[in-house]
mmCIF file of C-alpha atoms in Angstrom:
data_model
loop_
_atom_site.group_PDB
_atom_site.id
_atom_site.type_symbol
_atom_site.label_atom_id
_atom_site.label_comp_id
_atom_site.label_asym_id
_atom_site.label_seq_id
_atom_site.Cartn_x
_atom_site.Cartn_y
_atom_site.Cartn_z
ATOM 1 C CA MET A 1 124.369 47.289 202.073
ATOM 2 C CA ILE A 2 126.019 50.169 202.336
ATOM 3 C CA THR A 3 127.749 51.538 199.056
ATOM 4 C CA LEU A 4 129.295 54.790 197.969
ATOM 5 C CA LYS A 5 127.581 55.849 194.600
ATOM 6 C CA THR A 6 130.198 57.787 192.446
ATOM 7 C CA TYR A 7 129.295 61.009 190.415
ATOM 8 C CA ALA A 8 129.863 60.255 187.223
ATOM 9 C CA ARG A 9 131.242 63.226 185.328
ATOM 10 C CA LYS A 10 129.547 63.477 181.851
ATOM 11 C CA GLU A 11 130.991 65.816 179.112
ATOM 12 C CA VAL A 12 130.645 65.192 175.671
ATOM 13 C CA TYR A 13 133.385 66.885 172.752
ATOM 14 C CA GLY A 14 131.690 69.006 170.359
ATOM 15 C CA THR A 15 131.176 72.734 170.323
ATOM 16 C CA PRO A 16 130.220 74.328 173.731
ATOM 17 C CA SER A 17 127.556 76.421 174.217
ATOM 18 C CA VAL A 18 129.581 79.473 175.308
ATOM 19 C CA ALA A 19 133.093 79.842 173.482
ATOM 20 C CA PRO A 20 135.774 81.558 176.175
ATOM 21 C CA VAL A 21 137.066 84.616 175.496
ATOM 22 C CA GLY A 22 139.072 84.723 172.564
ATOM 23 C CA LYS A 23 138.026 81.380 171.128
ATOM 24 C CA LYS A 24 135.736 81.477 168.010
ATOM 25 C CA SER A 25 132.405 79.237 168.413
ATOM 26 C CA SER A 26 132.209 78.689 164.737
ATOM 27 C CA SER A 27 135.490 76.860 164.335
ATOM 28 C CA ARG A 28 134.607 72.832 164.548
ATOM 29 C CA SER A 29 136.835 70.062 163.697
ATOM 30 C CA ASN A 30 136.866 66.541 164.998
ATOM 31 C CA LYS A 31 139.816 66.694 167.484
ATOM 32 C CA ALA A 32 138.540 68.625 170.792
ATOM 33 C CA PRO A 33 139.859 72.087 171.362
ATOM 34 C CA SER A 34 142.530 71.773 174.076
ATOM 35 C CA TRP A 35 141.119 74.579 176.708
ATOM 36 C CA GLN A 36 138.228 72.088 176.702
ATOM 37 C CA THR A 37 137.934 69.498 179.836
ATOM 38 C CA LYS A 38 138.523 65.647 178.807
ATOM 39 C CA ILE A 39 135.745 62.930 179.020
ATOM 40 C CA PHE A 40 135.658 60.658 181.805
ATOM 41 C CA ARG A 41 132.961 58.232 182.470
ATOM 42 C CA GLY A 42 132.750 56.004 185.575
ATOM 43 C CA ASN A 43 134.313 55.601 188.564
ATOM 44 C CA ILE A 44 138.172 56.670 187.514
ATOM 45 C CA SER A 45 140.659 58.874 188.894
ATOM 46 C CA LEU A 46 139.741 62.730 187.765
ATOM 47 C CA THR A 47 142.823 64.358 189.749
ATOM 48 C CA PRO A 48 145.951 63.640 190.611
ATOM 49 C CA LEU A 49 146.023 63.431 194.519
ATOM 50 C CA LYS A 50 148.232 66.195 196.342
ATOM 51 C CA ILE A 51 148.912 63.706 199.327
ATOM 52 C CA GLU A 52 152.085 64.437 201.612
ATOM 53 C CA ASN A 53 154.358 61.682 200.732
ATOM 54 C CA THR A 54 157.163 62.868 203.521
ATOM 55 C CA GLU A 55 156.009 59.857 205.585
ATOM 56 C CA GLY A 56 155.851 56.414 204.777
ATOM 57 C CA SER A 57 154.531 55.470 201.079
ATOM 58 C CA LEU A 58 150.976 56.690 200.152
ATOM 59 C CA TRP A 59 149.763 55.084 196.496
ATOM 60 C CA PRO A 60 147.036 57.221 195.354
ATOM 61 C CA VAL A 61 144.119 54.886 194.286
ATOM 62 C CA LYS A 62 141.358 57.257 193.152
ATOM 63 C CA THR A 63 139.647 60.358 193.600
ATOM 64 C CA GLU A 64 135.954 60.358 193.276
ATOM 65 C CA PHE A 65 132.797 62.784 193.715
ATOM 66 C CA ILE A 66 130.007 61.609 195.085
ATOM 67 C CA ASN A 67 126.640 62.804 194.767
ATOM 68 C CA GLU A 68 124.839 60.399 197.188
ATOM 69 C CA LEU A 69 125.299 58.067 199.900
ATOM 70 C CA HIS A 70 123.790 54.822 200.831
ATOM 71 C CA LEU A 71 123.807 55.027 205.027
ATOM 72 C CA ARG A 72 121.741 52.687 207.281
ATOM 73 C CA ARG A 73 118.892 54.962 207.257
ATOM 74 C CA GLY A 74 118.482 54.933 203.434
ATOM 75 C CA LYS A 75 119.806 56.777 200.352
ATOM 76 C CA VAL A 76 120.953 60.322 201.147
ATOM 77 C CA ASP A 77 121.615 63.009 198.232
ATOM 78 C CA LEU A 78 124.187 65.442 198.607
ATOM 79 C CA SER A 79 123.781 69.244 199.019
ATOM 80 C CA TRP A 80 127.021 69.244 196.612
ATOM 81 C CA PRO A 81 129.583 66.651 195.446
ATOM 82 C CA LEU A 82 131.770 65.043 198.141
ATOM 83 C CA ARG A 83 135.247 64.902 196.610
ATOM 84 C CA VAL A 84 136.516 61.098 198.495
ATOM 85 C CA ASP A 85 140.021 60.171 198.301
ATOM 86 C CA THR A 86 141.515 56.733 198.686
ATOM 87 C CA VAL A 87 144.924 55.802 199.305
ATOM 88 C CA ILE A 88 146.717 52.652 199.884
ATOM 89 C CA SER A 89 149.524 52.944 203.094
ATOM 90 C CA GLY A 90 150.943 49.810 204.308
ATOM 91 C CA ASN A 91 148.335 46.878 204.299
ATOM 92 C CA TYR A 92 145.503 49.465 204.532
ATOM 93 C CA PHE A 93 143.310 51.664 202.211
ATOM 94 C CA ILE A 94 142.323 54.819 203.604
ATOM 95 C CA THR A 95 138.997 56.602 202.568
ATOM 96 C CA SER A 96 138.622 60.466 203.393
ATOM 97 C CA ASN A 97 136.717 63.639 202.678
ATOM 98 C CA GLU A 98 139.089 66.559 204.353
ATOM 99 C CA ASP A 99 136.219 69.186 204.163
ATOM 100 C CA LEU A 100 134.051 67.262 206.503
ATOM 101 C CA ASP A 101 137.185 65.921 208.286
ATOM 102 C CA VAL A 102 135.829 62.034 207.757
ATOM 103 C CA HIS A 103 138.557 59.429 207.811
ATOM 104 C CA SER A 104 138.492 55.468 207.767
ATOM 105 C CA TYR A 105 140.304 52.843 206.785
ATOM 106 C CA GLY A 106 140.074 49.062 205.612
ATOM 107 C CA GLY A 107 141.609 46.252 204.999
ATOM 108 C CA THR A 108 140.116 46.390 201.387
ATOM 109 C CA GLN A 109 138.738 49.319 199.162
ATOM 110 C CA GLU A 110 135.270 48.307 199.767
ATOM 111 C CA GLU A 111 135.884 47.703 203.912
ATOM 112 C CA SER A 112 137.577 51.145 203.805
ATOM 113 C CA GLN A 113 134.206 52.665 201.666
ATOM 114 C CA GLN A 114 131.927 50.779 203.821
ATOM 115 C CA ASN A 115 133.436 52.359 207.034
ATOM 116 C CA PHE A 116 133.682 55.804 205.373
ATOM 117 C CA CYS A 117 129.991 55.685 205.049
ATOM 118 C CA GLU A 118 129.416 54.201 208.647
ATOM 119 C CA ILE A 119 131.879 56.696 210.805
ATOM 120 C CA PHE A 120 129.878 59.891 207.989
ATOM 121 C CA GLU A 121 126.677 58.798 209.529
ATOM 122 C CA GLU A 122 128.023 58.721 213.099
ATOM 123 C CA MET A 123 129.703 62.303 212.427
ATOM 124 C CA LEU A 124 126.694 63.562 210.839
ATOM 125 C CA ASP A 125 124.656 62.564 213.671
ATOM 126 C CA LEU A 126 126.946 63.885 216.147
ATOM 127 C CA TYR A 127 127.458 67.303 214.861
ATOM 128 C CA VAL A 128 124.026 67.547 213.762
ATOM 129 C CA GLY A 129 123.134 66.945 217.446
ATOM 130 C CA SER A 130 125.672 69.126 219.003
ATOM 131 C CA ARG A 131 124.759 72.582 220.043
ATOM 132 C CA ILE A 132 127.498 75.806 219.164
ATOM 133 C CA GLU A 133 128.279 76.722 222.822
ATOM 134 C CA GLU A 134 129.676 72.703 222.896
ATOM 135 C CA LEU A 135 132.094 73.247 220.134
ATOM 136 C CA THR A 136 135.289 75.269 219.463
ATOM 137 C CA GLY A 137 135.690 77.447 216.349
ATOM 138 C CA ASP A 138 136.642 74.652 213.884
ATOM 139 C CA ALA A 139 134.038 72.435 215.103
ATOM 140 C CA VAL A 140 131.662 74.765 214.452
ATOM 141 C CA ARG A 141 132.742 74.961 211.222
ATOM 142 C CA ILE A 142 132.179 71.544 210.704
ATOM 143 C CA LYS A 143 129.057 71.438 212.259
ATOM 144 C CA ALA A 144 128.101 74.046 209.886
ATOM 145 C CA LEU A 145 128.994 71.809 206.802
ATOM 146 C CA PHE A 146 126.956 68.746 208.292
ATOM 147 C CA ASP A 147 123.836 70.826 208.993
ATOM 148 C CA ARG A 148 124.063 71.210 204.947
ATOM 149 C CA ILE A 149 125.280 68.561 203.353
ATOM 150 C CA ILE A 150 121.860 66.333 203.404
ATOM 151 C CA LYS A 151 119.453 67.685 200.767
ATOM 152 C CA GLN A 152 116.365 67.995 202.398
ATOM 153 C CA MET B 1 155.578 48.456 214.340
ATOM 154 C CA ALA B 2 152.042 48.644 216.267
ATOM 155 C CA THR B 3 150.932 50.136 219.336
ATOM 156 C CA ALA B 4 148.153 48.329 221.311
ATOM 157 C CA ILE B 5 144.859 50.445 221.060
ATOM 158 C CA ASP B 6 144.516 49.873 224.748
ATOM 159 C CA VAL B 7 147.457 51.721 225.343
ATOM 160 C CA ILE B 8 146.837 54.308 223.007
ATOM 161 C CA LYS B 9 143.186 54.567 224.784
ATOM 162 C CA GLU B 10 144.825 55.145 228.058
ATOM 163 C CA SER B 11 147.148 57.715 227.176
ATOM 164 C CA LEU B 12 144.197 59.724 225.421
ATOM 165 C CA SER B 13 141.835 59.752 228.060
ATOM 166 C CA LYS B 14 144.735 61.141 230.702
ATOM 167 C CA LYS B 15 144.987 63.616 228.250
ATOM 168 C CA GLY B 16 141.802 65.417 227.983
ATOM 169 C CA PHE B 17 140.052 62.841 224.961
ATOM 170 C CA ARG B 18 136.669 61.513 225.664
ATOM 171 C CA GLN B 19 134.843 58.529 224.447
ATOM 172 C CA ILE B 20 131.574 59.038 222.146
ATOM 173 C CA GLU B 21 129.141 56.217 222.498
ATOM 174 C CA GLY B 22 127.101 54.926 220.042
ATOM 175 C CA GLY B 23 127.746 53.285 216.898
ATOM 176 C CA ASN B 24 130.100 50.978 215.349
ATOM 177 C CA HIS B 25 133.029 52.892 215.435
ATOM 178 C CA ASN B 26 135.098 54.067 218.838
ATOM 179 C CA LYS B 27 135.121 57.871 218.593
ATOM 180 C CA TRP B 28 137.415 59.523 220.856
ATOM 181 C CA PHE B 29 137.369 63.321 220.733
ATOM 182 C CA PHE B 30 139.636 65.962 222.398
ATOM 183 C CA TYR B 31 137.664 68.479 224.867
ATOM 184 C CA HIS B 32 139.303 71.856 225.529
ATOM 185 C CA ASN B 33 137.506 74.105 228.222
ATOM 186 C CA GLY B 34 134.518 71.876 228.232
ATOM 187 C CA LYS B 35 133.998 72.070 224.241
ATOM 188 C CA ARG B 36 134.202 69.475 222.089
ATOM 189 C CA THR B 37 137.259 70.211 219.468
ATOM 190 C CA CYS B 38 137.548 68.984 216.114
ATOM 191 C CA ALA B 39 140.759 66.728 216.764
ATOM 192 C CA TYR B 40 139.522 63.400 217.177
ATOM 193 C CA ILE B 41 140.686 59.795 216.614
ATOM 194 C CA VAL B 42 138.490 56.735 215.394
ATOM 195 C CA PHE B 43 138.888 53.097 216.625
ATOM 196 C CA SER B 44 137.102 50.225 214.721
ATOM 197 C CA ARG B 45 135.045 47.928 217.537
ATOM 198 C CA SER B 46 136.162 44.938 215.754
ATOM 199 C CA SER B 47 137.801 42.250 218.068
ATOM 200 C CA LYS B 48 140.275 41.334 215.415
ATOM 201 C CA MET B 49 141.861 45.070 215.702
ATOM 202 C CA LYS B 50 144.195 45.336 219.088
ATOM 203 C CA ASP B 51 146.789 46.964 217.517
ATOM 204 C CA PHE B 52 147.188 49.960 215.659
ATOM 205 C CA ASP B 53 149.499 49.584 212.779
ATOM 206 C CA ASP B 54 151.774 52.810 211.896
ATOM 207 C CA SER B 55 150.736 52.608 208.439
ATOM 208 C CA LEU B 56 147.705 54.421 209.864
ATOM 209 C CA LEU B 57 149.359 56.851 211.273
ATOM 210 C CA VAL B 58 148.963 58.802 208.161
ATOM 211 C CA ALA B 59 145.057 58.893 208.707
ATOM 212 C CA ALA B 60 145.436 59.217 212.864
ATOM 213 C CA LYS B 61 147.574 62.633 212.336
ATOM 214 C CA ARG B 62 145.101 64.429 210.054
ATOM 215 C CA GLU B 63 142.229 63.105 212.990
ATOM 216 C CA LEU B 64 144.252 64.334 215.683
ATOM 217 C CA LYS B 65 145.215 67.762 213.585
ATOM 218 C CA LEU B 66 149.135 66.954 213.873
ATOM 219 C CA LYS B 67 151.335 67.376 210.975
ATOM 220 C CA THR B 68 153.866 64.408 211.565
ATOM 221 C CA ASN B 69 153.660 60.173 212.453
ATOM 222 C CA GLY B 70 156.141 61.108 215.362
ATOM 223 C CA GLU B 71 153.989 63.793 216.868
ATOM 224 C CA VAL B 72 151.185 61.170 217.080
ATOM 225 C CA ARG B 73 153.501 58.678 218.416
ATOM 226 C CA ASP B 74 154.637 61.208 220.784
ATOM 227 C CA LEU B 75 150.856 62.365 222.354
ATOM 228 C CA TRP B 76 149.980 58.498 222.841
ATOM 229 C CA ASN B 77 153.323 56.925 224.201
ATOM 230 C CA CYS B 78 153.549 60.382 226.652
ATOM 231 C CA PRO B 79 156.462 62.584 225.664
ATOM 232 C CA MET B 80 153.888 65.240 224.513
ATOM 233 C CA SER B 81 151.585 66.376 227.464
ATOM 234 C CA GLN B 82 148.084 67.299 227.278
ATOM 235 C CA ALA B 83 149.451 71.227 227.592
ATOM 236 C CA ASP B 84 151.637 70.380 224.718
ATOM 237 C CA PHE B 85 148.625 69.297 222.573
ATOM 238 C CA ILE B 86 147.140 72.190 223.160
ATOM 239 C CA ALA B 87 149.873 74.331 221.866
ATOM 240 C CA ARG B 88 150.274 72.274 218.891
ATOM 241 C CA LEU B 89 146.452 72.805 218.243
ATOM 242 C CA LYS B 90 146.698 76.939 218.593
ATOM 243 C CA GLU B 91 150.161 76.771 216.481
ATOM 244 C CA TYR B 92 148.346 75.029 213.812
ATOM 245 C CA GLY B 93 145.576 77.057 213.857
ATOM 246 C CA VAL B 94 142.879 74.336 215.119
ATOM 247 C CA LEU B 95 142.456 76.323 218.525
ATOM 248 C CA GLN B 96 142.285 79.764 218.305
ATOM 249 C CA ALA B 97 144.491 81.425 221.080
ATOM 250 C CA ASN B 98 141.501 82.852 223.271
ATOM 251 C CA GLU B 99 139.739 79.594 223.439
#
């Protein structure tokens, strides 16, 4: 079973170890300071999506930051959290990461995410196995990212 | 609306796209001057999927590095030639002028 594991952000209200410039670290209160990041736990939307909405109707479902992927070769840890956006377009769920230029779709969210993992792995093998001389500029940039995305 | 995937593949093959073998998904990459570009499109190998639904154009245009759904339709319905497609990729900064 190929699954996406989410990178759960875990932040705790309270006095920060380092106060931002202009704020006194000694000012304690039950209410979180306005400058502090809100708490999020689990698989929920972290940021609003900025998807081009001029053609068709795109409905944002969620944005995840993942730090590991379960591929056919097994679980792999990623060198940096990967932003994965899921939107609904018509009858399909579309899952994508813009940096690595990986896009997938499916009739359900799970199918779309499973396809994302499969296409990610196929693109990983393709780019890592390619020589720079075989690629144009933008493809070289993507290869450089794929070469480093899997934590050794 | 939908377009038959076989029709799309036939059109792409005439315009410099080549299929990359292997894996569960049909990956078609655009080649320019013998080099593989990052413009591509993926089709499911599922036998159930014979047509490409218009609601997936939003994903297709990102993969193909085009800006509008109309450009994607033009690419596989023929009005956009291979030369036109290369010109778009250069205009959008996907290909450099000297590539």
